[in-house]
Coordinates of C-alpha atoms in Angstrom, one line a residue:
Chain K
X122 CA -131.8 -46.3 208.4
X123 CA -129.6 -47.7 211.1
X124 CA -126.4 -46.1 212.0
X125 CA -123.4 -47.9 213.1
X126 CA -120.4 -46.1 214.4
X127 CA -117.0 -47.7 214.4
X128 CA -115.8 -47.7 218.0
X129 CA -119.3 -48.0 219.6
X130 CA -119.7 -50.4 222.4
X131 CA -121.0 -53.1 220.1
X132 CA -118.9 -56.1 219.4
X133 CA -118.7 -57.6 216.0
X134 CA -120.7 -60.7 217.2
X135 CA -123.5 -58.5 218.6
X136 CA -123.6 -56.6 215.3
X137 CA -123.7 -59.8 213.4
X138 CA -126.5 -61.3 215.5
X139 CA -128.5 -58.1 214.9
X140 CA -127.8 -57.9 211.2
X141 CA -128.8 -61.5 210.6
X142 CA -132.4 -60.9 211.6
X143 CA -134.7 -60.9 208.6
X144 CA -136.2 -57.5 209.6
X145 CA -132.9 -55.8 210.0
X146 CA -132.9 -52.7 207.7
X147 CA -131.2 -53.0 204.3
X148 CA -130.1 -49.4 204.5
X149 CA -127.1 -49.0 206.7
X150 CA -125.1 -45.9 207.4
X151 CA -121.5 -46.5 208.6
X152 CA -120.0 -43.5 210.3
X153 CA -116.3 -43.1 210.9
X154 CA -115.2 -40.3 213.2
X155 CA -111.7 -39.1 213.7
X156 CA -110.8 -38.4 217.3
X157 CA -111.5 -34.9 218.4
X158 CA -108.8 -34.8 221.0
X159 CA -106.7 -31.7 220.6
X160 CA -103.3 -32.6 219.5
X161 CA -103.9 -36.2 218.4
X162 CA -104.2 -37.4 214.8
X163 CA -107.3 -35.7 213.7
X164 CA -107.8 -37.5 210.4
X165 CA -109.1 -41.1 210.0
X166 CA -106.7 -43.8 210.9
X167 CA -105.9 -46.8 208.7
X168 CA -107.2 -49.0 211.6
X169 CA -110.5 -47.1 211.6
X170 CA -111.0 -47.4 207.8
X171 CA -110.1 -51.2 208.0
X172 CA -112.7 -51.5 210.8
X173 CA -115.3 -49.8 208.6
X174 CA -114.6 -52.1 205.6
X175 CA -114.8 -55.1 208.0
X176 CA -118.3 -53.9 209.1
X177 CA -119.4 -53.5 205.4
X178 CA -118.2 -57.1 204.7
X179 CA -120.0 -58.4 207.9
X180 CA -123.2 -56.5 207.0
X181 CA -123.3 -58.0 203.5
X182 CA -122.6 -61.5 204.8
X183 CA -125.2 -61.1 207.5
X184 CA -127.8 -60.0 205.0
X185 CA -127.1 -63.0 202.9
X186 CA -127.6 -65.3 205.9
X187 CA -130.6 -63.4 207.0
X188 CA -132.3 -63.7 203.6
X189 CA -131.5 -67.4 203.6
X190 CA -133.0 -67.8 207.1
X191 CA -136.1 -65.9 206.0
X192 CA -136.8 -67.7 202.7
X193 CA -135.2 -71.1 203.5
X194 CA -133.6 -70.9 200.1
X195 CA -129.9 -70.2 199.6
X196 CA -129.5 -66.9 197.7
X197 CA -127.8 -67.2 194.3
X198 CA -127.7 -63.6 193.2
X199 CA -126.5 -60.7 195.2
X200 CA -127.0 -57.0 194.3
X201 CA -125.5 -54.4 196.5
X202 CA -126.4 -50.8 195.9
X203 CA -124.0 -48.5 197.5
X204 CA -124.3 -44.8 197.8
X205 CA -121.0 -43.5 199.0
X206 CA -121.0 -40.1 200.6
X207 CA -117.8 -38.7 201.9
X208 CA -118.5 -35.8 204.2
X209 CA -115.6 -33.8 205.3
X210 CA -115.4 -30.5 207.1
X211 CA -111.8 -29.3 206.7
X212 CA -112.7 -25.7 206.2
X213 CA -114.7 -25.5 209.3
X214 CA -112.0 -27.1 211.3
X215 CA -109.5 -24.9 209.6
X216 CA -111.1 -21.9 211.1
X217 CA -110.9 -23.5 214.5
X218 CA -107.2 -23.8 214.2
X219 CA -106.9 -27.3 212.9
X220 CA -103.9 -26.7 210.7
X221 CA -101.2 -29.4 210.2
X222 CA -98.5 -27.2 211.7
X223 CA -97.8 -25.3 214.9
X224 CA -96.1 -22.2 216.1
X225 CA -93.0 -22.8 218.2
X226 CA -92.5 -20.8 221.4
X227 CA -89.8 -20.7 224.1
X228 CA -90.3 -21.4 227.8
X229 CA -91.6 -17.8 228.2
X230 CA -94.1 -18.4 225.4
X231 CA -92.3 -16.1 223.1
X232 CA -92.7 -17.0 219.4
X233 CA -89.5 -18.2 217.9
X234 CA -88.1 -17.6 214.4
X235 CA -88.0 -20.7 212.2
X236 CA -90.1 -22.7 209.8
X237 CA -91.3 -26.2 209.3
X238 CA -90.2 -28.1 206.2
X239 CA -92.5 -31.0 205.2
X240 CA -90.0 -33.1 203.4
X241 CA -86.4 -33.8 204.1
X242 CA -85.3 -35.5 200.9
X243 CA -85.0 -32.6 198.6
X244 CA -83.0 -29.4 199.0
Chain C
X216 CA -96.2 -15.3 183.2
X217 CA -99.8 -14.7 182.2
X218 CA -103.3 -15.7 183.5
X219 CA -103.1 -19.2 181.9
X220 CA -99.8 -19.9 183.6
X221 CA -101.2 -19.0 187.0
X222 CA -104.2 -21.2 186.3
X223 CA -101.9 -24.1 185.3
X224 CA -99.9 -23.7 188.5
X225 CA -103.0 -23.7 190.7
X226 CA -104.2 -26.8 188.8
X227 CA -101.0 -28.6 189.5
X228 CA -101.4 -27.8 193.2
X229 CA -104.8 -29.4 193.3
X230 CA -103.1 -32.8 193.3
X231 CA -101.4 -32.1 196.6
X232 CA -102.8 -32.6 200.1
X233 CA -102.5 -28.9 200.9
X234 CA -105.0 -28.0 198.1
X235 CA -107.8 -27.7 200.6
X236 CA -105.9 -25.0 202.5
X237 CA -105.3 -22.8 199.5
X238 CA -107.4 -19.6 199.5
X239 CA -109.1 -18.6 196.3
X240 CA -107.8 -15.1 196.2
X241 CA -104.6 -15.1 194.1
X242 CA -102.2 -12.3 193.0
X243 CA -99.3 -12.5 190.6
X244 CA -96.3 -10.6 191.9
X245 CA -94.6 -8.9 189.0
X246 CA -90.8 -9.1 188.7
X247 CA -90.4 -5.4 189.6
X248 CA -92.6 -5.7 192.7
X249 CA -90.7 -8.8 193.8
X250 CA -87.4 -7.0 193.3
X251 CA -88.6 -4.1 195.4
X252 CA -89.7 -6.4 198.2
X253 CA -86.3 -8.2 198.0
X254 CA -84.6 -4.8 198.3
X255 CA -86.8 -4.1 201.4
X256 CA -85.5 -7.4 202.9
X257 CA -81.9 -6.6 202.0
X258 CA -82.2 -3.2 203.6
X259 CA -83.3 -4.6 207.0
X260 CA -80.7 -4.6 209.8
X261 CA -78.7 -7.8 210.1
X262 CA -78.5 -7.9 213.9
X263 CA -82.2 -8.1 214.7
X264 CA -83.0 -9.9 217.9
X265 CA -86.7 -9.9 217.2
X266 CA -89.2 -8.8 214.6
X267 CA -92.3 -7.0 215.7
X268 CA -94.9 -7.9 213.0
X269 CA -97.5 -5.3 212.2
X270 CA -101.2 -5.9 213.0
X271 CA -103.6 -6.5 210.1
X272 CA -104.9 -2.9 210.5
X273 CA -101.5 -1.4 210.3
X274 CA -100.8 -2.9 206.9
X275 CA -104.3 -2.5 205.7
X276 CA -104.5 -6.3 205.3
X277 CA -107.2 -6.9 202.6
X278 CA -107.3 -10.7 202.8
X279 CA -109.2 -12.0 205.8
X280 CA -109.9 -15.2 203.9
X281 CA -106.2 -15.6 202.9
X282 CA -104.3 -15.0 199.7
X283 CA -101.9 -16.8 197.4
X284 CA -99.0 -14.8 196.0
X285 CA -97.5 -16.4 192.9
X286 CA -94.1 -15.0 191.9
X287 CA -93.7 -14.2 188.3
X288 CA -90.1 -15.3 188.5
X289 CA -89.2 -17.9 191.2
X290 CA -86.6 -16.7 193.7
X291 CA -84.2 -18.4 196.0
X292 CA -85.0 -17.8 199.7
X293 CA -83.2 -19.1 202.8
X294 CA -85.3 -20.4 205.7
X295 CA -84.3 -21.5 209.1
X296 CA -85.8 -25.0 209.4
X297 CA -86.6 -26.0 213.0
X298 CA -88.9 -29.0 212.5
X299 CA -89.9 -31.6 210.0
X300 CA -92.7 -34.1 209.6
X301 CA -92.2 -37.4 211.3
X302 CA -91.5 -40.2 208.8
X303 CA -95.0 -41.6 209.1
X304 CA -97.2 -39.1 207.3
X305 CA -100.7 -40.3 208.1
X306 CA -103.4 -41.9 206.0
X307 CA -104.0 -39.0 203.7
X308 CA -100.5 -37.7 203.6
X309 CA -100.9 -34.8 206.0
X310 CA -98.8 -35.3 209.0
X311 CA -100.0 -34.2 212.4
X312 CA -96.7 -35.1 214.0
X313 CA -93.6 -33.0 213.8
X314 CA -90.2 -33.4 215.3
X315 CA -87.8 -30.7 216.2
X316 CA -84.4 -30.7 214.5
X317 CA -81.3 -28.6 215.3
X318 CA -82.0 -25.3 213.4
X319 CA -80.5 -25.4 210.0
X320 CA -80.5 -22.8 207.2
X321 CA -81.9 -24.2 203.9
X322 CA -82.6 -22.7 200.5
X323 CA -85.8 -23.0 198.6
X324 CA -86.7 -22.1 195.1
X325 CA -89.8 -20.2 195.9
X326 CA -92.8 -20.2 193.5
X327 CA -95.5 -18.9 195.7
X328 CA -96.4 -17.7 199.2
X329 CA -99.7 -18.4 200.9
X330 CA -101.3 -16.5 203.8
X331 CA -104.1 -18.4 205.5
X332 CA -107.0 -17.4 207.7
X333 CA -106.2 -15.8 211.0
X334 CA -106.9 -18.2 213.8
X335 CA -105.8 -19.5 217.2
X336 CA -102.9 -21.8 216.5
X337 CA -101.5 -24.4 218.8
X338 CA -98.0 -23.8 220.1
X339 CA -95.2 -26.2 220.9
X340 CA -92.6 -25.3 223.4
X341 CA -89.0 -25.5 222.1
X342 CA -87.5 -28.9 222.7
X343 CA -90.9 -30.5 223.6
X344 CA -92.5 -33.0 221.3
X345 CA -96.1 -32.2 222.2
X346 CA -98.0 -29.0 221.8
X347 CA -99.1 -26.9 224.6
X348 CA -102.6 -26.0 225.5
X349 CA -101.9 -22.3 225.0
X350 CA -102.7 -21.0 221.6
X351 CA -101.8 -17.8 219.9
X352 CA -103.6 -15.8 217.3
X353 CA -101.6 -16.1 214.1
X354 CA -102.0 -16.2 210.3
X355 CA -100.5 -19.4 209.0
X356 CA -98.1 -19.0 206.1
X357 CA -96.9 -21.5 203.5
X358 CA -94.0 -21.2 201.1
X359 CA -94.6 -23.4 198.0
X360 CA -91.5 -24.4 196.0
X361 CA -91.1 -24.6 192.3
X362 CA -91.5 -28.3 192.9
X363 CA -94.9 -28.3 194.5
X364 CA -93.7 -31.1 196.8
X365 CA -91.5 -28.6 198.6
X366 CA -93.6 -27.0 201.3
X367 CA -92.3 -24.8 204.1
X368 CA -94.8 -23.5 206.7
X369 CA -94.5 -20.6 209.2
X370 CA -96.6 -18.0 210.9
X371 CA -97.3 -14.3 211.0
X372 CA -98.2 -13.2 214.5
X373 CA -100.1 -9.9 213.9
X374 CA -99.0 -7.3 216.4
X375 CA -96.6 -9.8 218.0
X376 CA -92.9 -10.5 218.3
X377 CA -90.9 -13.3 216.7
X378 CA -87.6 -13.8 218.5
X379 CA -84.4 -15.0 217.0
X380 CA -83.5 -18.6 217.6
X381 CA -80.5 -18.9 219.9
X382 CA -77.2 -18.9 218.1
X383 CA -78.8 -17.8 214.8
X384 CA -79.5 -14.6 213.0
X385 CA -83.1 -13.7 211.9
X386 CA -84.0 -15.9 209.0
X387 CA -84.2 -14.4 205.6
X388 CA -87.7 -15.9 205.1
X389 CA -89.0 -14.1 208.2
X390 CA -87.6 -10.8 207.0
X391 CA -88.9 -11.4 203.5
X392 CA -92.4 -12.2 205.0
X393 CA -92.3 -8.9 207.0
X394 CA -91.4 -7.1 203.7
X395 CA -94.2 -8.8 201.8
X396 CA -96.8 -8.0 204.5
X397 CA -95.6 -4.4 204.6
X398 CA -95.4 -3.9 200.8
X399 CA -98.8 -5.5 200.1
X400 CA -100.6 -2.6 201.8
X401 CA -98.3 0.3 201.0
X402 CA -99.1 3.0 198.4
X403 CA -96.5 2.0 195.9
X404 CA -98.2 -1.3 195.3
X405 CA -100.8 -1.3 192.6
X406 CA -103.2 -4.0 191.6
X407 CA -103.5 -4.2 187.9
X408 CA -105.1 -6.8 185.5
X409 CA -102.9 -9.7 184.6
X410 CA -101.4 -9.6 181.1
X411 CA -103.2 -12.0 178.9
X412 CA -102.6 -13.3 175.4
X413 CA -106.2 -12.8 174.2
X414 CA -109.9 -12.8 174.8
X415 CA -110.1 -16.6 175.4
X416 CA -107.6 -16.5 178.1
X417 CA -109.2 -13.5 179.8
X418 CA -112.5 -15.4 179.8
X419 CA -110.9 -18.5 181.3
X420 CA -109.3 -16.4 184.0
X421 CA -112.5 -14.6 184.7
X422 CA -114.3 -17.8 185.0
X423 CA -111.9 -19.9 187.0
X424 CA -110.0 -17.3 189.1
X425 CA -112.0 -14.1 189.0
X426 CA -110.0 -12.5 191.8
X427 CA -106.7 -12.7 190.0
X428 CA -104.7 -9.5 189.8
X429 CA -101.1 -8.6 189.4
X430 CA -99.0 -6.7 191.9
X431 CA -97.0 -4.0 190.3
X432 CA -95.0 -1.0 191.4
X433 CA -96.6 2.4 190.9
X434 CA -94.5 4.5 188.7
X435 CA -92.5 7.3 190.3
X436 CA -91.9 8.1 193.9
X437 CA -94.0 10.3 196.0
X438 CA -93.0 14.0 196.1
X439 CA -92.0 15.5 199.4
X440 CA -93.2 19.1 200.0
X441 CA -90.8 19.5 202.8
X442 CA -88.4 22.4 202.6
X443 CA -84.7 21.4 202.6
X444 CA -82.7 22.2 205.7
X445 CA -79.9 24.8 205.5
X446 CA -77.2 23.5 203.3
X447 CA -73.5 24.3 202.8
X448 CA -73.8 23.8 199.1
X449 CA -76.9 24.4 197.0
X450 CA -78.1 21.3 195.4
X451 CA -78.0 21.1 191.6
X452 CA -80.6 18.3 191.4
X453 CA -83.6 16.8 193.1
X454 CA -83.0 13.2 193.9
X455 CA -84.9 10.0 195.0
X456 CA -84.5 8.9 198.6
X457 CA -84.7 5.2 198.5
X458 CA -87.1 3.4 200.7
X459 CA -85.8 2.5 204.1
X460 CA -86.7 1.1 207.5
X461 CA -87.0 3.1 210.7
X462 CA -87.1 1.8 214.2
X463 CA -90.3 3.2 215.7
X464 CA -91.1 3.3 219.4
X465 CA -94.6 2.2 220.2
X466 CA -96.7 0.4 222.8
X467 CA -97.2 1.4 226.5
X468 CA -95.0 4.4 227.3
X469 CA -93.2 3.8 224.0
X470 CA -91.3 0.9 225.4
X471 CA -91.5 -1.4 222.4
X472 CA -89.7 -1.1 219.1
X473 CA -90.8 -2.1 215.6
X474 CA -89.5 -1.6 212.1
X475 CA -91.5 0.6 209.8
X476 CA -90.9 1.0 206.1
X477 CA -90.7 4.4 204.6
X478 CA -91.5 4.6 200.9
X479 CA -89.1 6.2 198.5
X480 CA -89.7 9.9 198.0
X481 CA -88.2 12.9 196.1
X482 CA -86.0 15.4 197.9
X483 CA -84.2 18.6 197.0
X484 CA -85.0 22.1 195.6
X485 CA -88.2 22.0 193.5
X486 CA -86.8 24.2 190.8
X487 CA -83.9 21.8 190.1
X488 CA -84.1 18.9 187.7
X489 CA -84.5 15.4 189.0
X490 CA -81.4 13.3 189.0
X491 CA -82.8 10.5 186.9
X492 CA -80.2 7.9 187.3
X493 CA -82.2 4.8 187.9
X494 CA -82.3 3.1 191.2
X495 CA -81.3 -0.5 190.7
X496 CA -82.9 -2.9 193.1
X497 CA -80.4 -5.7 193.9
X498 CA -81.8 -8.9 195.1

């Protein structure tokens, strides 16, 4: 199985050229990783998910063209078996301090009284 | 509220993005226990400049994996809100970006309180939009409203101080949290089975939420063996001294101060009848 990570140094054209080869594996694992930078958005971005869907579309189209190239006959039926696995590790991250809120301190690093309210519509 | 009601509330929460953060351990706070804790909050000095929170050991904290406290009767609680989510809430609804707002007191109809797992939490410096590299050991807390949309989060810094926000008094929610933390481990708190309608319900609870217990108040106050000091008039009754807070010196050379709760106890000559007028907890 080949693994393709969104954000790797591989352009869409390069990916397409590789995927169109008849011997390119049919099993493909797409991996999307959220940034691990402390303090940035730690979940997947819409852009990242869109990019992954785009890769799936490219992969399917490339396999159609690769099959055509290999058999010299235009394919007329397409079956795609997908095994979706969503692997998430919130609990592990949770223990490392990856909660969606923060403690507020003053300049002297003293913790300050006060809370964070998620919504501002309702009182 | 019975076991099925608690299960129903937890089921409803599963639809929300904070479901993954909820510990399995759940306790149902009875009305009496909640009133007692509210009375503890009401008895706290109003002019606190800071609160020194107890360490986990000091309050015999029994939930290293966190606990959900569901209140049998929802209660109104005032919070000091200092930040909100930014409008954009992220792909899965959990915002990682907050913005400070001028501190404002806001009420919440509180259904439950959640204590998370102690961890190093990032800090933000007041007035700054980004978090600092320094992190502090804290137990994250979450107040869930009667409407499960309504979420307020805070922190318990074990063995640490929380300072009042300039120009404001200590928030009721912080004082309530200190009372809850203190009361959970004190000897007047009993863990009893949750009332249930029948065998079917007991089985459901046992299967789906085996840890569920109810917090109730142990009957009667503890008896003090202490001799009374010399009195001008002999007492005709024994009486109940209500629970109260003391300021206790602690730390290096006793330079630090913290509030410590003293349970109610019975005082007066042992041969005299107990003045049984009921103590009414006002909340």
